[in-house]
XYZ file of N, CA and C in Angstrom:
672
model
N 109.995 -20.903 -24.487
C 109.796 -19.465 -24.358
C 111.041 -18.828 -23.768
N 111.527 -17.426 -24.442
C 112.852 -17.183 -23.977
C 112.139 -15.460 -23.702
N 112.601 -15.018 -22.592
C 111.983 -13.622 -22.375
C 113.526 -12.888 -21.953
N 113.952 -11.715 -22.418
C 115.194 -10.933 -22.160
C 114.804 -9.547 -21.156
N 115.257 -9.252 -20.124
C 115.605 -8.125 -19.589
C 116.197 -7.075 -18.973
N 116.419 -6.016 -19.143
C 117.591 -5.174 -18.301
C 116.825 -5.157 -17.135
N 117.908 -4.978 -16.430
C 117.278 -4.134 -15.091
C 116.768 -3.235 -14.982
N 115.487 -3.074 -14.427
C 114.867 -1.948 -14.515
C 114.164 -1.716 -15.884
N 113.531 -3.035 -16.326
C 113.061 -2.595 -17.654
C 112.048 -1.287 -17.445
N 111.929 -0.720 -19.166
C 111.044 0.266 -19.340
C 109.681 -0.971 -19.718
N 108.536 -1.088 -19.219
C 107.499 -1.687 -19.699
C 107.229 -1.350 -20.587
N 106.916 0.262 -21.221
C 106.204 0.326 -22.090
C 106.671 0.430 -23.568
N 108.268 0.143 -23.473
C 109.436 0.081 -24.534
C 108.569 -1.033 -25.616
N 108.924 -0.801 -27.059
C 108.466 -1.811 -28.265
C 109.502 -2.930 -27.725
N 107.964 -4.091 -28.118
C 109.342 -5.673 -28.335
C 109.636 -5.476 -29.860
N 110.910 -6.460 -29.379
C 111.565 -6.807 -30.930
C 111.348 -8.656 -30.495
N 110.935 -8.584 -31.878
C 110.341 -10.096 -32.406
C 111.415 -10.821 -33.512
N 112.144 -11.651 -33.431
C 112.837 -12.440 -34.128
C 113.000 -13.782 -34.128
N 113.757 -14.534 -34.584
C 113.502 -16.409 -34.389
C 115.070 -16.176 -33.744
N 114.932 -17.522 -32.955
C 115.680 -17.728 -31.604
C 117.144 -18.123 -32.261
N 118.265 -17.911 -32.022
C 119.349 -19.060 -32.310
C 120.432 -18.438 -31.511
N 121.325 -19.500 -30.995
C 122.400 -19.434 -30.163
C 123.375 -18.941 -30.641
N 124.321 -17.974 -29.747
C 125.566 -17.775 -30.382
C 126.758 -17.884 -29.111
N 127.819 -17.901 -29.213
C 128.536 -17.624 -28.398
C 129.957 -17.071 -29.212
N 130.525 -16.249 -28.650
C 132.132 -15.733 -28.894
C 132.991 -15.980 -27.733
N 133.724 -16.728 -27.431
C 134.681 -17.072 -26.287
C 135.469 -16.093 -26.211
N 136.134 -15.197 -27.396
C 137.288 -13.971 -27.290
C 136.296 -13.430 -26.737
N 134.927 -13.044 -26.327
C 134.740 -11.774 -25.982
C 134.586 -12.006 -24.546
N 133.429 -13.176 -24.289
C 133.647 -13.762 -22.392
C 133.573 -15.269 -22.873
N 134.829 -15.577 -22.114
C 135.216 -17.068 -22.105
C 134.527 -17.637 -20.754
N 134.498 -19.062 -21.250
C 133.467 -19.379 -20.053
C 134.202 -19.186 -18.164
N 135.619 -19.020 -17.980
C 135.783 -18.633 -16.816
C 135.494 -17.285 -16.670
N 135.262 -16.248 -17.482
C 135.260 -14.892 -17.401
C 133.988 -14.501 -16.923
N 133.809 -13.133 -16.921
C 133.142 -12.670 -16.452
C 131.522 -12.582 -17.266
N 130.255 -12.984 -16.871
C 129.044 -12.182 -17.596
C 128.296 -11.504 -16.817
N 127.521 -10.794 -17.744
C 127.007 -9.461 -17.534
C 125.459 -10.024 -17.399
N 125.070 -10.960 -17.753
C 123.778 -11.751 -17.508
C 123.300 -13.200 -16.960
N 122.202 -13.293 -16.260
C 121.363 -14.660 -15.551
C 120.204 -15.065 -16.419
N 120.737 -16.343 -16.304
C 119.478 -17.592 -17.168
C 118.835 -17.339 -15.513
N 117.294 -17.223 -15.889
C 116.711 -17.630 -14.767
C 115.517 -18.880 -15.668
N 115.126 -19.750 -14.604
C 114.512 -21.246 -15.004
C 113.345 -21.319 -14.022
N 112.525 -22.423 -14.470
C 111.909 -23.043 -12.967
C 111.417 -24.725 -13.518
N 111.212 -25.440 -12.458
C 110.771 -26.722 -13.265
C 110.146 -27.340 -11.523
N 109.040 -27.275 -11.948
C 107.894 -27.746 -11.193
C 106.930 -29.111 -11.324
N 107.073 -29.871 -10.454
C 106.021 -31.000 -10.756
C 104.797 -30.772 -11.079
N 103.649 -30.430 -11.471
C 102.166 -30.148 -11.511
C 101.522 -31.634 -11.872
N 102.254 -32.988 -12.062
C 101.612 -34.116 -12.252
C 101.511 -34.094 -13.730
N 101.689 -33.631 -14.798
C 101.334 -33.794 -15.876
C 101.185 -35.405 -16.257
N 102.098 -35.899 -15.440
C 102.711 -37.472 -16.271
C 101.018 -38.259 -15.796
N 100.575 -38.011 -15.503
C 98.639 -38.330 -14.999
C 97.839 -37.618 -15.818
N 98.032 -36.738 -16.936
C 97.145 -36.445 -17.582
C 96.976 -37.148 -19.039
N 95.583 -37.046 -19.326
C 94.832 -37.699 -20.651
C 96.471 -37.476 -21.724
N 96.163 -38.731 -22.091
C 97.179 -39.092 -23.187
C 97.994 -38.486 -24.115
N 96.715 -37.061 -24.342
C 97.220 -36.108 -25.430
C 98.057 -35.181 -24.945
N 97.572 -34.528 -23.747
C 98.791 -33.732 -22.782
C 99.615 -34.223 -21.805
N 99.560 -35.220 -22.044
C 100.559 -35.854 -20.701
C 102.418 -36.149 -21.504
N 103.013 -35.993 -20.296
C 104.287 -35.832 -20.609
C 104.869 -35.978 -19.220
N 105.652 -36.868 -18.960
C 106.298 -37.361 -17.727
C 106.999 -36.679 -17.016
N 107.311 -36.692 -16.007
C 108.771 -35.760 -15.534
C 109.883 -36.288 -15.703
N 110.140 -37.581 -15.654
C 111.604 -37.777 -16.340
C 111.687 -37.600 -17.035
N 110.463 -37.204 -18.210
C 110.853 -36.621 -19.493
C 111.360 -35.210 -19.618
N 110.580 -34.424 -18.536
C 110.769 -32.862 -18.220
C 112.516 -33.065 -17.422
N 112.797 -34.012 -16.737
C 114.145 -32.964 -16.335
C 115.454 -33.979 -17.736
N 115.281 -34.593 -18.312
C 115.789 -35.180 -19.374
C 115.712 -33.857 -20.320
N 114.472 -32.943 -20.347
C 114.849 -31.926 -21.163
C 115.594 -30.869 -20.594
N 114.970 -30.169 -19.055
C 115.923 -29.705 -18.195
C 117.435 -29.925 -17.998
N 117.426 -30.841 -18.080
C 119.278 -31.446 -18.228
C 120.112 -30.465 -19.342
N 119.646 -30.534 -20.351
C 120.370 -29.414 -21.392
C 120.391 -28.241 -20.951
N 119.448 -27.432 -20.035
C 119.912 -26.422 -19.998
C 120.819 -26.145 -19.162
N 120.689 -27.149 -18.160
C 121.435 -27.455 -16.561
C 123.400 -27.383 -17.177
N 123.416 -27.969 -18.641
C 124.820 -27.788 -18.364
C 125.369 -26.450 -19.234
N 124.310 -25.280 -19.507
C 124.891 -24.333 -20.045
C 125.937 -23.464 -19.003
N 126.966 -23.160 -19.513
C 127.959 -22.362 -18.941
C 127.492 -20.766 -18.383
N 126.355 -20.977 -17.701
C 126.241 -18.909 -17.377
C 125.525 -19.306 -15.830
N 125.514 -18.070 -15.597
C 124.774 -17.957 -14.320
C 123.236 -18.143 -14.515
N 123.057 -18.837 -13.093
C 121.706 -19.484 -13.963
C 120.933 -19.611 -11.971
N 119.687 -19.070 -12.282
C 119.340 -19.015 -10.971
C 117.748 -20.220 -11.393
N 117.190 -20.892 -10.731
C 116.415 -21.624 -10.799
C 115.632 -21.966 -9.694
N 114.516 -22.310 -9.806
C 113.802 -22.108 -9.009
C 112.485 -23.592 -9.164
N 112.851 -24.330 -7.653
C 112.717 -26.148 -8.057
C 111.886 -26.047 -6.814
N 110.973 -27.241 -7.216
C 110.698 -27.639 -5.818
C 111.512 -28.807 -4.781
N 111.322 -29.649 -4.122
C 111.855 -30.669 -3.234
C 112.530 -31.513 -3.909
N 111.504 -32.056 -5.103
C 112.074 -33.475 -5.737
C 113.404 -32.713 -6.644
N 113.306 -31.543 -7.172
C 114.039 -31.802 -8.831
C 115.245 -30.687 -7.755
N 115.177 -29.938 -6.504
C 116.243 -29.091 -5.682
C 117.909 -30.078 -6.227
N 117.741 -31.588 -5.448
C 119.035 -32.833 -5.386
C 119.253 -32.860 -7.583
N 118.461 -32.788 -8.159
C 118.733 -33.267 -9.734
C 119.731 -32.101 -10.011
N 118.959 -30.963 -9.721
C 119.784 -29.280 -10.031
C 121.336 -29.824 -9.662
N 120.925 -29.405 -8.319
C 122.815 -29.723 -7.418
C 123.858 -30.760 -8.105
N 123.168 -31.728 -8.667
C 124.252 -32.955 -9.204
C 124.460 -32.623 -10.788
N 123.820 -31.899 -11.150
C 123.869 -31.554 -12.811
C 124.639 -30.141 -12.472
N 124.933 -28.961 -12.009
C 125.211 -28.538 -11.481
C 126.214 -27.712 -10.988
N 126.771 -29.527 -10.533
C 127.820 -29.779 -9.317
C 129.588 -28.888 -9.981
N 130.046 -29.127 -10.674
C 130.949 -28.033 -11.399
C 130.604 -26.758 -11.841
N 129.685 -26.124 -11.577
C 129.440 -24.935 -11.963
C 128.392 -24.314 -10.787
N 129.028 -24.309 -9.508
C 128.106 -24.188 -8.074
C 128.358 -22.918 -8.295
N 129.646 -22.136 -8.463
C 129.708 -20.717 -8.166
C 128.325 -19.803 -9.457
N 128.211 -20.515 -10.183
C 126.968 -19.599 -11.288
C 126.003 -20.594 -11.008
N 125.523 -21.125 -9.883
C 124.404 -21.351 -9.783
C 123.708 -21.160 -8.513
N 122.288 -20.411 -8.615
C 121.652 -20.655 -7.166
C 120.028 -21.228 -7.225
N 120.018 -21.969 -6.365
C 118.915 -22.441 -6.130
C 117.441 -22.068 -5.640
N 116.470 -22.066 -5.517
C 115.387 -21.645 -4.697
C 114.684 -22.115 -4.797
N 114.100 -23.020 -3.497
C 113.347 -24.013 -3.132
C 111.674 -22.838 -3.239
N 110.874 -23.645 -3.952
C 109.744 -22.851 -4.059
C 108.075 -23.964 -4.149
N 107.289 -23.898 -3.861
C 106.251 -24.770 -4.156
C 105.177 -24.028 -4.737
N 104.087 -24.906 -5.071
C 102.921 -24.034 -6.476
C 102.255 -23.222 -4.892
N 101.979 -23.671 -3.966
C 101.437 -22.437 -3.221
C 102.027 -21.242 -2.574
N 103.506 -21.235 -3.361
C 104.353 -20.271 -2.866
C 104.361 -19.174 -4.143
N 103.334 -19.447 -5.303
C 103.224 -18.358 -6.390
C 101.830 -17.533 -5.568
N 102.544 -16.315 -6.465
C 101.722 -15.076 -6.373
C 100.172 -15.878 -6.652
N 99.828 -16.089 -7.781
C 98.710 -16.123 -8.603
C 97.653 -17.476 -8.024
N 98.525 -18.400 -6.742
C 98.097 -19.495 -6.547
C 96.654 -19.309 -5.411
N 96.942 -18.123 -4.758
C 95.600 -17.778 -3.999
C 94.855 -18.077 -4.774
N 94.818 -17.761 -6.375
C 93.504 -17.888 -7.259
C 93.136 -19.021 -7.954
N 93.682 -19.845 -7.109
C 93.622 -21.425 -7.843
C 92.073 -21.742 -7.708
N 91.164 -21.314 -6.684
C 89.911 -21.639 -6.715
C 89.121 -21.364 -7.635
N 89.404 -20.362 -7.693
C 88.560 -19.238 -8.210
C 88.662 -19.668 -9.995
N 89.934 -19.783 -9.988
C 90.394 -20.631 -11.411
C 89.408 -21.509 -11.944
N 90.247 -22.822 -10.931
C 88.591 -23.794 -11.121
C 87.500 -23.760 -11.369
N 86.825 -22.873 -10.737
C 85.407 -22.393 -10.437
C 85.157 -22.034 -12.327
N 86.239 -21.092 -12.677
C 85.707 -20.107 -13.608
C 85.835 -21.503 -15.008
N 86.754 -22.675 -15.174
C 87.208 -23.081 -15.818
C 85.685 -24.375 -15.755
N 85.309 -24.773 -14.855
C 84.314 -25.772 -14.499
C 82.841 -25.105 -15.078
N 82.746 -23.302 -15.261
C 81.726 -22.766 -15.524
C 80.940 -23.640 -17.298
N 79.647 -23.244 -17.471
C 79.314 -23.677 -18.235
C 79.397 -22.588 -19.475
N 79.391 -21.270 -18.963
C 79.939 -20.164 -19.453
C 81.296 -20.049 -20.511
N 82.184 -20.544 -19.629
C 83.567 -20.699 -20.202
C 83.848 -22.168 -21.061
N 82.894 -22.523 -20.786
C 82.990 -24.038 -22.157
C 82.146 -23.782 -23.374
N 81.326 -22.240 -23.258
C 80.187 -22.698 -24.679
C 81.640 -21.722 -25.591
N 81.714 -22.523 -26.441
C 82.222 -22.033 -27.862
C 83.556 -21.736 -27.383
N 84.096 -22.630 -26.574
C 85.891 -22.303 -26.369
C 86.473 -23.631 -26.607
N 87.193 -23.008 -27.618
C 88.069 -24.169 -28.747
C 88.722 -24.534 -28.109
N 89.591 -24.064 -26.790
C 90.215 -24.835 -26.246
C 90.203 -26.270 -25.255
N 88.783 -25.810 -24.852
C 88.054 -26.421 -24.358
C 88.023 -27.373 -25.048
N 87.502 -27.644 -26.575
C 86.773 -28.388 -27.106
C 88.367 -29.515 -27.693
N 89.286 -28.737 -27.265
C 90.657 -29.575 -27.979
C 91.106 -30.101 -26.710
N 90.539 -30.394 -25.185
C 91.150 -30.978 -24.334
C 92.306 -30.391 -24.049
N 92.758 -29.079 -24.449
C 94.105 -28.517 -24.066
C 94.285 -28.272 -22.303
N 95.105 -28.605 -21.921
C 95.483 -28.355 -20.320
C 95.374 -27.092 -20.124
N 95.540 -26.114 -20.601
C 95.559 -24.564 -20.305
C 93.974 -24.299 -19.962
N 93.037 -25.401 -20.004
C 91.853 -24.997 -20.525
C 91.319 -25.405 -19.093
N 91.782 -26.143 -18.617
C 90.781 -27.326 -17.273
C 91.982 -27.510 -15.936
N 93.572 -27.110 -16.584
C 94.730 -27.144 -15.489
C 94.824 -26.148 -14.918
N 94.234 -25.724 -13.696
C 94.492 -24.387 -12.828
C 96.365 -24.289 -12.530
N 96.990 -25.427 -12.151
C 98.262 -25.266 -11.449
C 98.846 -25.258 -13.354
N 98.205 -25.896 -14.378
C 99.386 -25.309 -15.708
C 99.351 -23.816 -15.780
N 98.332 -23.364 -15.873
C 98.025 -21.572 -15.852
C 98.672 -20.548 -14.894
N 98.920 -21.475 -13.910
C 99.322 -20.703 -12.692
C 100.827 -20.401 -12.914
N 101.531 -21.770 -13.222
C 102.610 -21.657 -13.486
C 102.981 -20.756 -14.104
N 102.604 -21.210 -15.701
C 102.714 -20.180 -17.118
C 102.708 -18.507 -16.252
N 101.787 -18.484 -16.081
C 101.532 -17.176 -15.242
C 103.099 -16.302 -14.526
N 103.608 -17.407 -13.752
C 104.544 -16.942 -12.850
C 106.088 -16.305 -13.499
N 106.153 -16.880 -14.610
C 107.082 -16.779 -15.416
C 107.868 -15.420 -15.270
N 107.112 -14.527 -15.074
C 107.282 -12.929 -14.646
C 107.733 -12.686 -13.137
N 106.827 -13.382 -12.479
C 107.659 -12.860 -11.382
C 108.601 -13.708 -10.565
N 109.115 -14.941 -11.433
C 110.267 -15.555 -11.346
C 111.632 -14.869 -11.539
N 111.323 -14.228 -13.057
C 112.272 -13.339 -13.384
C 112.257 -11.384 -13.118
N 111.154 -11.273 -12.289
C 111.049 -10.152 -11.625
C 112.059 -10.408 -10.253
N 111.649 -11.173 -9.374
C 112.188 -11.821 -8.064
C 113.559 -11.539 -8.357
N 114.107 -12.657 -9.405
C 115.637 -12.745 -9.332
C 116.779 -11.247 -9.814
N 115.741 -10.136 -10.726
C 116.238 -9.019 -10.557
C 116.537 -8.296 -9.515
N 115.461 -8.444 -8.368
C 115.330 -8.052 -6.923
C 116.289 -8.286 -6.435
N 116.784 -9.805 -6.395
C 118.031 -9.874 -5.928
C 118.614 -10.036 -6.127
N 118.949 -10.049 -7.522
C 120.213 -9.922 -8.418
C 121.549 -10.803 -7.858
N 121.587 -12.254 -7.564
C 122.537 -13.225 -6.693
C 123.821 -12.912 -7.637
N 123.968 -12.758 -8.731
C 125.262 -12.603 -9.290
C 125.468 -11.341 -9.820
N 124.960 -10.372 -9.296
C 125.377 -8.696 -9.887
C 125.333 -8.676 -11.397
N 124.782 -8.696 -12.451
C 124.627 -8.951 -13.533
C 123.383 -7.906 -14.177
N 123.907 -7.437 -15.152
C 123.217 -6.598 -15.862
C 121.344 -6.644 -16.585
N 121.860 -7.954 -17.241
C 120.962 -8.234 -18.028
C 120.326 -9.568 -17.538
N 118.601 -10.101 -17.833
C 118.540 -11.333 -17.508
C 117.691 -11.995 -18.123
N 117.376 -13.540 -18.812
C 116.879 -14.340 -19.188
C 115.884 -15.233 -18.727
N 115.197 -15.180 -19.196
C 113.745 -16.488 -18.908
C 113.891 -17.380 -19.981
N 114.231 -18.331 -19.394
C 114.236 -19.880 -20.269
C 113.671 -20.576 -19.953
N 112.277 -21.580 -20.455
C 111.618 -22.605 -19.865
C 112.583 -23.488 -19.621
N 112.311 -24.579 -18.532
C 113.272 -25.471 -17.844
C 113.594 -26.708 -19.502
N 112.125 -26.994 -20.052
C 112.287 -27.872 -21.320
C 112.505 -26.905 -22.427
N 112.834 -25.977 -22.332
C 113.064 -25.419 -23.229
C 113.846 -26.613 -24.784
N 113.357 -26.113 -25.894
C 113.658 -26.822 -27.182
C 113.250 -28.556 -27.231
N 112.099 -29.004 -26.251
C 111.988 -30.358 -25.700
C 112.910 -31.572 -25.959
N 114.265 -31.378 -25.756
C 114.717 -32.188 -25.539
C 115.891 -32.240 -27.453
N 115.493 -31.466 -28.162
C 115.897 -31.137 -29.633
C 117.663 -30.733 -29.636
N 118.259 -31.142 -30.598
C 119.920 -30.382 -29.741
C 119.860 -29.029 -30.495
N 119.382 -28.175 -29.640
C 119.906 -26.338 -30.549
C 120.599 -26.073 -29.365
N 120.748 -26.393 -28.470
C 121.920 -26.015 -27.405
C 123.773 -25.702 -27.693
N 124.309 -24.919 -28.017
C 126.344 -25.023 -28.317
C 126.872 -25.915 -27.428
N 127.255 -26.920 -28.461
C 128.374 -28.233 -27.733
C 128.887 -27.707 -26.694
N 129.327 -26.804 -26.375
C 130.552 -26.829 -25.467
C 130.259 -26.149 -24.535
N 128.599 -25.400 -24.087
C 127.906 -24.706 -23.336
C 128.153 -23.440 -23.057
N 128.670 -22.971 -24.066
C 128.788 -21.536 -23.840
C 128.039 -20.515 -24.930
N 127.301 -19.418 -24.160
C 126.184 -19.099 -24.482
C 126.418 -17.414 -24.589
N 126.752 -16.375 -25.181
C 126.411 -14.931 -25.442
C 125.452 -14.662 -26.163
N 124.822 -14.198 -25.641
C 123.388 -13.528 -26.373
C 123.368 -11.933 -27.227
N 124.735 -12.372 -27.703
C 125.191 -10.790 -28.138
C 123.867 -10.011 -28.735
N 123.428 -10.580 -29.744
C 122.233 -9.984 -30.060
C 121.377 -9.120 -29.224
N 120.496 -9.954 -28.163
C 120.100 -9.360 -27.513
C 120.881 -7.802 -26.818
N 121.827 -8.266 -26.890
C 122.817 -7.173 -25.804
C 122.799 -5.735 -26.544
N 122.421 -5.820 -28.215
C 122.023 -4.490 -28.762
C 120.934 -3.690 -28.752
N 119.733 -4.362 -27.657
C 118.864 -3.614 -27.288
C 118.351 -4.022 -25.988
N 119.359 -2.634 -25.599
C 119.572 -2.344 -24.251
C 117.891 -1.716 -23.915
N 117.158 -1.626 -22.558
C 116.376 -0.981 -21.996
C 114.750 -1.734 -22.463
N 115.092 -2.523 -23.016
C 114.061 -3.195 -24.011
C 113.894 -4.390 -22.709
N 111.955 -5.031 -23.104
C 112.016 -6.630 -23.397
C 112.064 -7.066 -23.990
N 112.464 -8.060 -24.395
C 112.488 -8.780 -25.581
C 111.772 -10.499 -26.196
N 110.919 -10.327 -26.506
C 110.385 -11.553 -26.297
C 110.937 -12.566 -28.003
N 111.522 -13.542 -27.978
C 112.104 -14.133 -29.002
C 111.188 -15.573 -29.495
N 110.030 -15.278 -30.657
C 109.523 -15.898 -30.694
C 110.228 -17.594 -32.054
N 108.848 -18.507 -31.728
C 109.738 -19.754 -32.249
C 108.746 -19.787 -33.567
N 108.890 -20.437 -34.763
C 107.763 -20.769 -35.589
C 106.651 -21.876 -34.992
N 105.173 -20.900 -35.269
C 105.264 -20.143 -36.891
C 105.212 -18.731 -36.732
N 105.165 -18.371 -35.075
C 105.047 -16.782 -34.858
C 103.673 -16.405 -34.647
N 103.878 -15.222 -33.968
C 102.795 -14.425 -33.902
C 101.882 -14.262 -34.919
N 102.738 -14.121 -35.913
C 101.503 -13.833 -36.905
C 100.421 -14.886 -37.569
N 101.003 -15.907 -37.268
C 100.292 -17.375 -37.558
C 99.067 -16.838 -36.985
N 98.924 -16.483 -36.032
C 97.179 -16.640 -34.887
C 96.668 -15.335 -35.096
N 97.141 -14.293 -36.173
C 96.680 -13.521 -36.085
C 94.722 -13.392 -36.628
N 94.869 -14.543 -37.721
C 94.134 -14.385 -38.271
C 93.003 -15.485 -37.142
N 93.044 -15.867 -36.255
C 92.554 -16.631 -35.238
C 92.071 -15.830 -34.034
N 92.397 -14.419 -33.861
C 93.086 -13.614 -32.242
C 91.296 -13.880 -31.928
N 90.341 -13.828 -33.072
C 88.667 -13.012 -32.257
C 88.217 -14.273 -31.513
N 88.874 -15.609 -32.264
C 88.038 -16.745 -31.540
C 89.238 -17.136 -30.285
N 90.136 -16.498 -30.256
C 90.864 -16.957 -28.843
C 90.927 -15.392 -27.747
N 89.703 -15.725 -27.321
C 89.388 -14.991 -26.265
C 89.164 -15.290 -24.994
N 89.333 -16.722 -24.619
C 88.780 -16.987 -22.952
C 90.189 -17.574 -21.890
């Protein structure tokens, strides 16, 4: 998931919907030069590597995918807990001045007060009659701390506008596995999002196939 924003977005501005791909121009900012935008990230333990077979996925697998983004050339603010803080710093380690850290834990999200309440609603017998998700064992369905996360995504990249650590115009939400581990990343880590940069005041949400419109014809039975 890749989310784009100015500062100070307008909320109620139209998204623009397109398929994702990298570009970079070095004549325009070379990677010592100056940018005008922050990758912001986060990569959190929640235990997945303990869940049922079908959703489970390790964490050395998660920062093995994390690693690719770790060596893109931009300012990049991220946001780790204890274990993966030392992985950041050493992946990193040449590019300290565009990077900052922030030590954060799942009870340090907004949305985590409602982890009970989560449970509660997810354990109901209510919320299991006739929910497909349910019925597909999906983690979104029975994982309070996956939801929570997903959730935070916003005010990860709300936060880091707040404080804006590298004065920068524009800013990015990139999942930490972003592309799981696939090479669409530029060899040489340098990254302009010129595209984006032509719609200014906008969010921009950049979807992957098969798209939005795939589920359209699905939206009445995904309701819970």
């Amino acid at each position: 998931m890749l989310i784009w924003s100015e500062v100070y977005p307008t909320w109620m501005s139209a998204n623009v919907y397109g398929a994702l791909h990298f570009s970079h121009t070095a004549a325009v900012w070379p990677a010592q030069g100056r940018y005008s935008f922050t990758v912001v990230t986060a990569m959190l333990d929640i235990g997945r590597g303990s869940w049922p077979s079908t959703q489970s996925r390790s964490y050395n697998t998660y920062l093995r995918e994390f690693k690719q983004l770790l060596k893109m050339d931009v300012n990049l603010a991220t946001y780790v807990d204890r274990k993966t803080q030392r992985f950041v710093h050493e992946q990193r380690k040449e590019m300290g001045n565009k990077t900052t850290t922030i030590l954060v834990g799942m009870e340090d999200l907004p949305y985590f007060r409602y982890r009970g309440r989560i449970a509660e609603i997810m354990n109901s017998s209510e919320y299991k009659r006739d929910n497909e998700l349910v019925a597909l064992r999906l983690c979104r369905s029975y994982i309070p701390e996956y939801d929570i996360l997903q959730l935070s995504k916003l005010y990860f990249l709300h936060r880091t506008i707040l404080t804006n650590p590298f004065n920068t115009t524009y800013f990015v939400w990139m999942d930490g596995g972003y592309g799981h581990g696939h090479d669409i990343y530029p060899s040489d880590g340098s990254w302009i999002p010129k595209e984006l940069l032509e719609n200014p005041g906008r969010i921009t949400f950049i979807e992957r196939p098969p798209g939005v419109l795939h589920y359209e014809k699905v939206k009445d039975t995904m309701h819970k």
